Amino acid sequence: MTTKKSPRHHPAPFGRALFELFSSMRFAISLLTVLSIASVIGTVLKQNEPYVNYRFEFGDFWFRIFEPLGLFDVYHTSWFLLLLAFLMLSTSLCIWRHVPGMLRDIRGWREKAGRSSLRLMAHHAEADGEANREHVLAHLTQSGFRFRIREHDRVWQVAAKRGAWQKLGYLFAHAAIVVICIGGLLDGNLPLKLMELAGYKAPETRDMPQGQVPEISRLSASNLSFRGNVTVPEGAAADVVFLNAGKGYFVQELPFAIRLKAFHVDYYTTGQPKRFASDIDILDRQSGKIRQSGTVEVNKPMVVDGVAIYQASFGDGGSPLSFARWDLGNGSAAPLDARSQASSALTIAGQPYTLETGDLRVFNIENLGKTESQQSAVTVNKFEQALSQAASVKGEHNLRNLGPSVQFKLRDATGQAVEYLNYLAPQPLDDHLYLVTGMRREVAQPFTFIRMPLDTEGKVDTFMRVHHALLDPQQYPAIAKATADAAFRDGAFSATNRAQFAEVTRSVLTQFGSGGFPALERFLDGKVPAEQRQTVAQTYLKILQGAAVEAFAQAQRQAGLAPLPMDETNYRFLMDSLVATSNLFDYGPAVYLQPTGFTQVQASGFQLTRSPGKTVVYLGSVLLVMGIFCMFYIREERLWVRLEAGRTLIAMTSNRRNADLDHAFAAHRAALLPESAPGAMPKPKPAATPDGEPT
Amino acid sequence: MTTLPAKRPVGAIAFTALVLVAAMISFSRYRGAMDYYEQGILFACAAGLIWFGRFWPAMQRFLPLCGAIALAAIELYDRNLARGGSNFFLKYLLTSQSLVMWMCVLFFLATLMYWIGLLRRSASSLSIASGLTWAAATASLSSSLVRWYEGYLIGPDVGHIPVSNLYEVFVLFCLITALMYLYYEARFAARSMGAFVLLVISAAVGFILWYSFDRGAHEIQPLIPALQSWWMKIHVPANFVGYGAFAIAAMLGLAQLLVSRGILASRLPSYDTLGEVSYKAIAIGFLFFTIATILGAMWAADAWGGYWSWDPKETWALIVWLNYAAWLHVRLVKGWRGNVLAWWSVIGLLVTTFAFLGVNMFLSGLHSYGGL
């Protein structure tokens, strides 16, 4: 179309040349390509992350190059919008350029086509004898043709056509692109961008209560289109949403307020979530009266005043929590009240700390690996096993609910924080119960878990007593003596060095008390030659175990309780206590916060959008589908029948020359020509001709 | 099924009657469980099936056969999933998983027979290959129908149409690609194309086997809330008509490129025929891909808060769409033919594959249901 060389000899005026360029096929194709490539960027680079993350990921140098190019929010940059605008322009000009001709073509009959021009058509046939006129017209009507008859100079010629929608399809499909772009533009943030450029509005970058955000970062409820998020705790209400804007955010006022009455999560038996739903009230902004109530679910938004409310996320909305605060230094406990999603001051061993509580999670459903039947040793052949498992669509899962957990951080005065994940319910392992606490020093790391054994009453108190006894140097002499006495009573050691044994015991206890098993190991590494280390370590371990038994007994006596017999259960308890005590050395501040209760307050995250362009976009979409269908699946056909001097000439053209046209022509020829004369075959179609459709 | 069977009014009437009777039985038995929308959809489906049967008479036998197999499986299950492991017919033939395995075997055999037929110019081998493909397609559709039912046997709240994860849609991909190919094969009386088209199906089958044996992906999982929408039922299949068609076009493009270099030229259909089938596949694929993307946008407007979020999956769908829009423009408007378009359709399949699989594997976003 535009690839043809212009026949003009003088250079085209600039405007004309620009029109030629923008409405050209080549420009359109290039635009589609550039648009595709630009779109790829935004899928490879994660969009709309906080800017610090990008700086961290790419380093300062690339960050300074990427940021002004808008690569962190490609689809809203001015250059991307410009590309879309060009696509719209190109499509509009293409329509402008071709539609008038097309409409003329659709309306025209081409009834004046002469004999010679009909004969030039690729599909034509002639025969002696004139076809029956009534029969011709009946056939045309039956085949869905509209026609016009022309009679002059003893020539009777009928020009017929059908399938005008084929060309209209072109119009629909291309108009659809323009309509969709307009709809998208209506929903885009162009007006806001312009106001930002003009300096009327600027995003807020500071973290502050919403009410204090200045007017320049607030958008009124009359804003035509927006898409923002807000999190509402149960029982609370919100009348604004927050719009992401690059480095900061805008506060968008709503024409109403949303109050979250309750948030629900339902689960399948397999532990996967089944339903997220928020029961909400819509309140009048001024009076606070309830205008309407309803439930918002995923896939079931609620529309109020043209604003659609979606269930977007959920979380903890600040639940009252109670802890038992165990002081790991002296083994005492005191109650502590806190609230999730909040921070409070805490003094630990005389040092100021901040307790930053995170999420309360009421359900922790974990897949604990394969079930016993799946691990059975009978199926040796791996392939057979895979085959037998592939036979059933129902999987076996070993799921367990670990119960509620609280995540929190303890931050010291220098800003260093240790993060904890503590479970409320005792967790069973081989028929014994433990309290589980997880600890990590960096967010990127997984939690390291410590299991504290529970006594027969299901309490952690006994462990805490043992823990304290093992760490209190004042008790070591007594423990060491008792350990030595017990060892020599059993006759396990020769009687000569009882005092020396007590001294070694005290030393082992001191090492263990200064850092657990790792300290003991360091001590061995430093003092004992490598070849003897194994044997000495064994002995030390035995001595430590013996000392632990005595420490346990002593702790019980001090608490006014009878020492427990060293049966299998209690011995295991003691060994678990040793391990837990050792692990607690690397636990950060010497405090264990045992969750003891909570009142769950959930929060629901809503997305609110107002998009007036939606209907326009859908209209465009319908046009697009109709257009594509008409373009591909309706064939525009024209058929001429010419009766002249005892001969019949028929000719046919179509928008697309292919096998289908050959079939159709053969059928018409058989029906219309009096006696098909052999030899009047359609000419073979010329190779690689354009199908004759405009852009 | 060498050529399209001539219009046999008896078959068409019997099929129409069968569909109407089935719709009436469903309506009378389950009307209580359906709202007005669903009742409307039921009859619209019946009308659609009747139309489809007229449009492609082979469906007048294929669809009732698949339905009969599914009903037999349901009858044998007798509302008890455990019977799948104990009943002989179920275990080796009619559970969805056995049907999938049969489908895999049949597709592999069909591929082999197409290649034997192509290399030895054996019409009978090609005819057997075509029959095997039909059998594989039957196993595929039946397996999906049975699987649909099995979901409800696991739990009334677990059952759903099997198009919700990568495993299920791969079976759907095999089915749709095979059926579209069989249609073109009959229409253009060009069976040797199957050697190429079945390669891409075999690749999908290989993936299904790996995914099932190694990852246990065949387990039916309940739907997460975001997928609980009736849009899923139409969005996903429409998309796979697109993917299947683009895959066919690419494989025929490959055949075209070989023919242009004189390889297999005497055995394959003519260069122009390959090009024309390729074009027809892209045209139908483009139409359905457009519809699927629009349906996806409408679903997104219900689920994610906006019809377009520039999510990686959406963006890649747009890229695929732009790619084929450009392909169609240069063919229809510029009149391009030949190797450039053939290369383009091959590359187009790579782009499509990335949009289908790569996005789920490498990019994160809202559309993370089909992750590996």
XYZ file of N, CA, C and O in Angstrom, chain A residues 40 43-44, chain B residues 243 312-313 315-317 319-320 347-363:
112
model
N 7.568 -6.603 27.406
C 8.376 -7.657 28.012
C 9.123 -7.127 29.236
O 9.187 -7.789 30.271
N 7.453 -7.366 32.467
C 7.175 -8.684 33.027
C 8.442 -9.287 33.614
O 8.383 -10.133 34.481
N 9.596 -8.872 33.105
C 10.850 -9.430 33.601
C 11.262 -8.716 34.886
O 11.688 -9.326 35.854
N -3.958 -21.965 21.822
C -2.643 -22.591 21.932
C -2.520 -23.774 20.965
O -1.488 -23.945 20.308
N 2.177 -10.255 34.568
C 3.001 -10.890 33.532
C 2.219 -11.795 32.576
O 2.467 -11.795 31.375
N 1.251 -12.541 33.095
C 0.498 -13.445 32.224
C -0.343 -12.638 31.235
O -0.395 -12.947 30.053
N 0.243 -9.600 30.239
C 1.119 -8.907 29.307
C 1.619 -9.865 28.227
O 1.654 -9.512 27.051
N 1.964 -11.076 28.642
C 2.435 -12.042 27.635
C 1.314 -12.474 26.707
O 1.555 -12.753 25.531
N 0.097 -12.533 27.229
C -1.036 -12.812 26.345
C -1.142 -11.711 25.296
O -1.365 -11.974 24.108
N 1.315 -9.898 24.206
C 2.438 -10.035 23.272
C 2.113 -11.106 22.223
O 2.341 -10.906 21.028
N 1.572 -12.227 22.681
C 1.180 -13.287 21.745
C 0.157 -12.746 20.755
O 0.241 -12.970 19.548
N 8.508 -19.349 15.408
C 8.917 -18.483 16.529
C 7.708 -18.107 17.378
O 7.781 -18.040 18.605
N 6.573 -17.910 16.677
C 5.337 -17.606 17.400
C 5.013 -18.672 18.428
O 4.552 -18.366 19.530
N 5.295 -19.937 18.095
C 5.016 -21.006 19.056
C 5.933 -20.882 20.269
O 5.514 -21.142 21.402
N 7.172 -20.465 20.036
C 8.080 -20.275 21.170
C 7.544 -19.180 22.100
O 7.534 -19.325 23.318
N 7.094 -18.078 21.475
C 6.523 -16.992 22.273
C 5.302 -17.500 23.038
O 5.133 -17.254 24.238
N 4.441 -18.253 22.324
C 3.229 -18.772 22.960
C 3.589 -19.717 24.106
O 2.973 -19.668 25.170
N 4.584 -20.569 23.867
C 4.982 -21.506 24.921
C 5.485 -20.754 26.140
O 5.192 -21.125 27.272
N 6.218 -19.679 25.894
C 6.682 -18.905 27.040
C 5.497 -18.309 27.794
O 5.451 -18.329 29.021
N 4.522 -17.790 27.029
C 3.351 -17.193 27.673
C 2.587 -18.245 28.475
O 2.025 -17.957 29.532
N 2.594 -19.470 27.974
C 1.822 -20.541 28.593
C 2.577 -21.141 29.781
O 2.042 -21.259 30.890
N 3.859 -21.490 29.570
C 4.628 -22.176 30.608
C 5.660 -21.276 31.277
O 5.764 -21.240 32.497
N 6.420 -20.566 30.444
C 7.547 -19.800 30.958
C 7.125 -18.793 32.011
O 7.783 -18.634 33.039
N 6.002 -18.104 31.760
C 5.560 -17.087 32.708
C 5.327 -17.721 34.076
O 5.739 -17.200 35.103
N 4.693 -18.906 34.082
C 4.417 -19.559 35.356
C 5.696 -20.015 36.045
O 5.780 -20.077 37.256
N 6.714 -20.372 35.220
C 7.931 -20.902 35.809
C 8.886 -19.810 36.266
O 9.519 -19.936 37.296
N 9.009 -18.757 35.461
C 10.065 -17.783 35.728
C 9.586 -16.458 36.294
O 10.344 -15.746 36.914
N 8.358 -16.092 36.032
C 7.897 -14.781 36.465
C 6.825 -14.947 37.528
O 6.076 -15.907 37.510
